[in-house]
C-alpha positions as a printed NumPy array, in Angstrom:
array([[  0.018,  -5.206,  -1.198],
       [  2.705,  -7.826,  -1.416],
       [  3.096,  -9.706,   1.843],
       [  1.35 , -13.079,   2.085],
       [ -1.857, -13.191,   4.072],
       [ -2.297, -15.308,   7.164],
       [ -3.763, -18.067,   4.995],
       [ -0.394, -18.361,   3.258],
       [  1.635, -18.616,   6.461],
       [  3.2  , -22.09 ,   6.657],
       [  2.072, -24.403,   9.418],
       [  4.604, -24.733,  12.269],
       [  5.017, -28.484,  11.776],
       [  6.341, -28.176,   8.225],
       [ 10.092, -28.919,   8.007],
       [ 12.309, -26.003,   6.929],
       [ 15.964, -25.893,   5.939],
       [ 17.691, -22.504,   5.677],
       [ 14.339, -20.817,   5.262],
       [ 13.064, -23.352,   2.711],
       [ 10.978, -26.531,   2.797],
       [ 13.005, -29.713,   2.915],
       [ 11.011, -31.213,   0.052],
       [ 11.31 , -28.147,  -2.16 ],
       [ 13.793, -28.297,  -5.038],
       [ 14.088, -24.528,  -5.511],
       [ 17.699, -23.244,  -5.539],
       [ 19.225, -21.731,  -2.409],
       [ 19.139, -17.958,  -2.095],
       [ 22.731, -17.664,  -3.346],
       [ 21.999, -19.827,  -6.403],
       [ 18.621, -18.313,  -7.28 ],
       [ 18.042, -16.764, -10.683],
       [ 15.617, -14.005, -11.593],
       [ 13.383, -16.622, -13.225],
       [ 13.364, -18.607,  -9.958],
       [ 12.274, -15.534,  -7.992],
       [  9.512, -14.891, -10.499],
       [  8.356, -18.517, -10.447],
       [  8.323, -18.969,  -6.658],
       [  7.78 , -15.382,  -5.508],
       [  4.915, -14.535,  -7.86 ],
       [  2.429, -17.412,  -7.622],
       [ -0.408, -17.706, -10.165],
       [ -3.189, -15.22 ,  -9.544],
       [ -0.99 , -12.734,  -7.658],
       [ -1.513,  -9.899, -10.135],
       [ -5.247, -10.58 , -10.319],
       [ -5.852,  -9.865,  -6.615],
       [ -7.922,  -6.752,  -7.281],
       [ -8.427,  -5.896,  -3.614],
       [ -4.77 ,  -6.49 ,  -2.723],
       [ -2.61 ,  -5.744,  -5.744],
       [ -2.046,  -2.109,  -6.687],
       [ -2.606,  -1.134, -10.321],
       [  1.029,   0.016, -10.572],
       [  2.134,  -3.422,  -9.44 ],
       [  0.156,  -5.066, -12.207],
       [  1.205,  -2.467, -14.777],
       [  4.984,  -2.398, -14.32 ],
       [  6.373,  -3.017, -10.831],
       [  5.821,  -6.798, -10.8  ],
       [  7.871,  -6.975, -13.981],
       [ 10.786,  -5.197, -12.266],
       [ 10.573,  -6.593,  -8.736],
       [ 12.047, -10.097,  -9.414],
       [ 15.347,  -8.476, -10.446],
       [ 15.519,  -6.619,  -7.136],
       [ 14.273,  -9.687,  -5.298],
       [ 17.225, -11.584,  -6.782],
       [ 19.588,  -8.852,  -5.519],
       [ 17.976,  -8.956,  -2.061],
       [ 18.418, -12.723,  -1.898],
       [ 22.061, -12.5  ,  -2.927],
       [ 22.738,  -9.78 ,  -0.334],
       [ 21.098, -11.785,   2.453],
       [ 18.15 ,  -9.513,   3.234],
       [ 15.298, -11.041,   5.203],
       [ 11.667, -10.253,   4.266],
       [ 11.139,  -8.174,   7.413],
       [ 14.296,  -6.157,   6.779],
       [ 12.922,  -5.273,   3.355],
       [  9.626,  -4.262,   4.958],
       [ 11.464,  -1.942,   7.351],
       [ 13.206,  -0.368,   4.352],
       [  9.789,   0.023,   2.718],
       [  8.554,   1.869,   5.811],
       [ 11.584,   4.168,   5.807],
       [ 11.105,   4.981,   2.114],
       [  7.449,   5.89 ,   2.622],
       [  8.122,   8.034,   5.688],
       [ 11.092,   9.697,   3.986],
       [  8.859,  10.621,   1.036],
       [  6.607,  12.649,   3.315],
       [  9.592,  14.334,   4.974],
       [ 11.143,  15.245,   1.617],
       [  7.868,  16.678,   0.269],
       [  7.568,  18.864,   3.372],
       [ 11.045,  20.413,   3.042],
       [ 11.049,  24.224,   2.644],
       [ 13.007,  24.017,  -0.597],
       [ 12.095,  24.106,  -4.293],
       [  8.602,  22.531,  -4.431],
       [  9.33 ,  20.902,  -7.781],
       [ 12.468,  19.131,  -6.611],
       [ 10.974,  18.042,  -3.303],
       [  7.987,  16.67 ,  -5.246],
       [ 10.345,  14.761,  -7.555],
       [ 12.191,  13.36 ,  -4.54 ],
       [  8.935,  12.323,  -2.897],
       [  7.667,  10.61 ,  -6.053],
       [ 10.937,   8.684,  -6.467],
       [ 10.87 ,   7.546,  -2.837],
       [  7.269,   6.354,  -3.202],
       [  8.275,   4.309,  -6.233],
       [ 11.028,   2.741,  -4.114],
       [  8.407,   2.133,  -1.407],
       [  6.178,   0.395,  -3.956],
       [  9.091,  -1.68 ,  -5.259],
       [ 10.062,  -2.837,  -1.764],
       [  6.399,  -3.583,  -1.046],
       [  6.558,  -6.082,  -3.907],
       [ 10.018,  -7.428,  -3.157],
       [  9.493,  -8.208,   0.535],
       [  6.58 , -10.53 ,  -0.23 ],
       [  8.361, -12.204,  -3.128],
       [ 11.434, -12.887,  -1.   ],
       [  9.191, -14.167,   1.818],
       [  7.486, -16.59 ,  -0.563],
       [ 10.76 , -17.699,  -2.104],
       [ 12.342, -18.433,   1.285],
       [  9.065, -19.719,   2.706],
       [  9.505, -17.28 ,   5.585],
       [  5.959, -15.972,   5.553],
       [  4.607, -14.971,   8.942],
       [  1.782, -13.183,  10.692],
       [  4.374, -10.667,  11.938],
       [  5.299,  -9.921,   8.327],
       [  1.681,  -9.217,   7.415],
       [  1.373,  -6.963,  10.476],
       [  4.521,  -4.997,   9.604],
       [  3.366,  -4.597,   6.02 ],
       [  0.049,  -3.08 ,   7.16 ],
       [  1.827,  -0.71 ,   9.555],
       [  4.133,   0.336,   6.72 ],
       [  1.15 ,   1.311,   4.589],
       [ -0.361,   3.318,   7.446],
       [  2.864,   5.21 ,   8.136],
       [  3.673,   5.942,   4.499],
       [  0.262,   7.36 ,   3.574],
       [  0.023,   9.402,   6.78 ],
       [  3.542,  10.79 ,   6.288],
       [  2.904,  11.823,   2.691],
       [ -0.401,  13.518,   3.511],
       [  1.166,  15.498,   6.345],
       [  4.064,  16.372,   4.055],
       [  1.561,  17.701,   1.513],
       [  0.094,  19.937,   4.213],
       [  3.485,  21.487,   4.947],
       [  4.217,  21.872,   1.229],
       [  0.926,  23.714,   0.759],
       [  1.696,  25.934,   3.751],
       [  4.982,  26.848,   2.106],
       [  7.41 ,  25.762,   4.799],
       [  7.862,  24.256,   8.232],
       [  5.376,  26.437,  10.039],
       [  1.9  ,  25.95 ,  11.413],
       [ -1.191,  27.022,   9.523],
       [ -4.462,  25.958,   7.981],
       [ -2.932,  23.842,   5.227],
       [ -0.875,  21.852,   7.72 ],
       [ -4.091,  21.175,   9.616],
       [ -5.753,  20.043,   6.382],
       [ -2.878,  17.652,   5.755],
       [ -3.244,  16.218,   9.241],
       [ -7.008,  15.922,   8.781],
       [ -6.453,  14.011,   5.547],
       [ -3.865,  11.799,   7.286],
       [ -6.352,  11.028,  10.05 ],
       [ -8.986,  10.14 ,   7.448],
       [ -6.612,   7.837,   5.559],
       [ -5.665,   6.048,   8.795],
       [ -9.308,   5.685,   9.818],
       [-10.256,   4.175,   6.457],
       [ -7.597,   1.488,   6.885],
       [ -8.622,   0.993,  10.511],
       [-12.251,   0.526,   9.454],
       [-11.203,  -2.214,   7.037],
       [ -8.9  ,  -3.935,   9.511],
       [-11.412,  -3.74 ,  12.339],
       [-13.897,  -5.797,  10.35 ],
       [-11.497,  -8.722,  10.842],
       [-10.966,  -7.782,  14.499],
       [-14.721,  -7.61 ,  15.166],
       [-15.328, -10.953,  13.452],
       [-12.466, -12.602,  15.339],
       [-13.72 , -11.309,  18.702],
       [-17.152, -12.702,  17.827],
       [-15.743, -16.134,  17.004],
       [-16.271, -15.785,  13.244],
       [-13.885, -16.509,  10.382],
       [-11.832, -13.607,   9.034],
       [-13.644, -13.601,   5.681],
       [-17.451, -13.515,   5.584],
       [-19.279, -16.208,   3.663],
       [-20.711, -15.188,   0.323],
       [-17.534, -13.77 ,  -1.241],
       [-18.001, -10.49 ,  -3.106],
       [-21.725, -10.603,  -2.383],
       [-21.005, -10.047,   1.313],
       [-19.103,  -6.852,   0.477],
       [-22.065,  -5.282,  -1.284],
       [-24.451,  -3.12 ,   0.795],
       [-27.897,  -4.617,   1.36 ],
       [-29.545,  -1.313,   0.462],
       [-29.937,  -0.828,  -3.293],
       [-29.397,   2.925,  -3.022],
       [-26.236,   2.562,  -0.972],
       [-25.012,  -0.156,  -3.336],
       [-25.512,   2.143,  -6.334],
       [-23.771,   5.022,  -4.545],
       [-20.858,   2.732,  -3.661],
       [-20.613,   1.534,  -7.258],
       [-20.652,   5.12 ,  -8.579],
       [-17.928,   6.158,  -6.131],
       [-15.868,   3.109,  -7.103],
       [-16.178,   3.953, -10.806],
       [-15.058,   7.554, -10.225],
       [-12.102,   6.276,  -8.189],
       [-11.776,   9.627,  -6.434],
       [-10.681,   7.8  ,  -3.284],
       [ -7.395,   6.906,  -4.937],
       [ -5.999,  10.419,  -4.557],
       [ -5.231,   9.69 ,  -0.901],
       [ -3.196,   6.606,  -1.818],
       [  0.576,   7.046,  -1.601],
       [  1.41 ,   6.25 ,  -5.246],
       [ -1.346,   8.363,  -6.782],
       [ -0.847,  11.225,  -4.336],
       [  2.897,  11.412,  -4.985],
       [  2.217,  11.784,  -8.722],
       [ -0.463,  14.416,  -8.101],
       [  1.914,  16.385,  -5.866],
       [  4.513,  16.246,  -8.636],
       [  1.974,  17.442, -11.215],
       [  0.793,  20.282,  -8.953],
       [  4.363,  21.377,  -8.219],
       [  5.183,  21.324, -11.928],
       [  2.083,  23.431, -12.662],
       [  3.061,  25.984, -10.014],
       [  6.549,  26.154, -11.521],
       [  5.3  ,  26.605, -15.088],
       [  2.817,  29.301, -14.042],
       [  5.443,  31.039, -11.939],
       [  3.186,  31.108,  -8.881],
       [  4.718,  32.948,  -5.918],
       [  2.636,  30.77 ,  -3.611],
       [  2.06 ,  27.03 ,  -4.164],
       [ -1.481,  27.602,  -5.456],
       [ -1.888,  24.262,  -7.241],
       [ -0.498,  22.344,  -4.282],
       [ -2.911,  24.191,  -1.999],
       [ -5.863,  23.256,  -4.199],
       [ -4.68 ,  19.648,  -4.062],
       [ -4.397,  19.781,  -0.258],
       [ -7.984,  21.029,   0.047],
       [ -9.257,  18.377,  -2.38 ],
       [ -7.38 ,  15.585,  -0.608],
       [ -8.718,  16.606,   2.817],
       [-12.283,  16.75 ,   1.494],
       [-11.979,  13.33 ,  -0.15 ],
       [-10.433,  11.807,   2.992],
       [-13.29 ,  13.021,   5.193],
       [-15.965,  11.982,   2.713],
       [-14.388,   8.599,   2.047],
       [-14.063,   7.883,   5.773],
       [-17.802,   8.383,   6.23 ],
       [-18.8  ,   6.521,   3.054],
       [-16.546,   3.59 ,   3.859],
       [-17.994,   3.292,   7.36 ],
       [-21.568,   3.368,   6.012],
       [-20.668,   0.819,   3.33 ],
       [-19.299,  -1.619,   5.922],
       [-22.263,  -1.248,   8.265],
       [-24.704,  -1.667,   5.371],
       [-23.   ,  -4.821,   4.06 ],
       [-22.932,  -8.41 ,   5.357],
       [-19.295,  -8.195,   6.427],
       [-20.199,  -8.012,  10.102],
       [-22.719, -10.861,   9.983]])
C-alpha cells in the first residue's frame, strides 16, 4: 500500500547525501518535523490512489503515520527495517488469533497487531520517500509482507474456528482461504511478469479501460462484485475486524463452541475460492495481457 512503485525509484546517477538528494533542502532525519514528514513523505495524490491506498489509510492512518514516521527517522530506522517490522506484525497477528486461549482476547490482540501492520505499511513508504531511499527491493519486500500477513491471518482464523491447535476441517478451510488469497495476489503480480517477459511495459495502454473486460456480461458481473465488495473480507484489516466481531458475538451469546467464528471461516473460504476464479477470468477477459 505504501511503498513507492518502481516508477518512483530514483535513477542511479542522481547524487545522494546521507540518503537525500544533494539539491534537496529538506531537513536531515534528526532535524525533521512531523510537518516535514507529511510534506515529503505524502506526495500529492497519495491518498487518491484507489488501487493502491487502503480505505483505512485514507480514513485515519495517513493522519497518524507522519508522527510515527518522525519517530522512526529520529530513531534511525531504515525503510526496509520498518517493512520487516510490518511483516512481523502481520504474521504475529495470525499466530495470536490461533492461540488456544480466550477467543475474544486473541481476536483483540490480532486486530491491534493488524493496525500496527497497517501503520508500519504507511510509515515505511513515507520514510523511504523522505530519505529518498526508494528501491525495487523495498517494493518487493512490501509485496511479500502483504502475502505473509494475509496468509497468516487466514490460517489463524482456521485454527480459531477449530477451537485450538489441532487439525480438522476448519483448519483446512483456513488454509484453503489462505491459498486463494495468495493466488489472487499472484494473479495480479503475474500480469506484470507476463508483460515483462513479452517485452511489454508494466502498465497496459488505455488506463482504466484496459482493466475492464471486453465482454459486456463479464464487465457487468465484475462491476456488481466490486460494488458488493465481498472480496474485502479476505483482506487483513477487514478480516481482523470481522474476527473480533465474531468473537465478541460468541462471547455475548455464551457459545460453548466458536459458532460465529466458524461461520466466518466458511464464508471466507467460499469468498476466497470464488474470488480467485473471478479474478482470473476478469484478467483473461480484459486487455491487460495485450
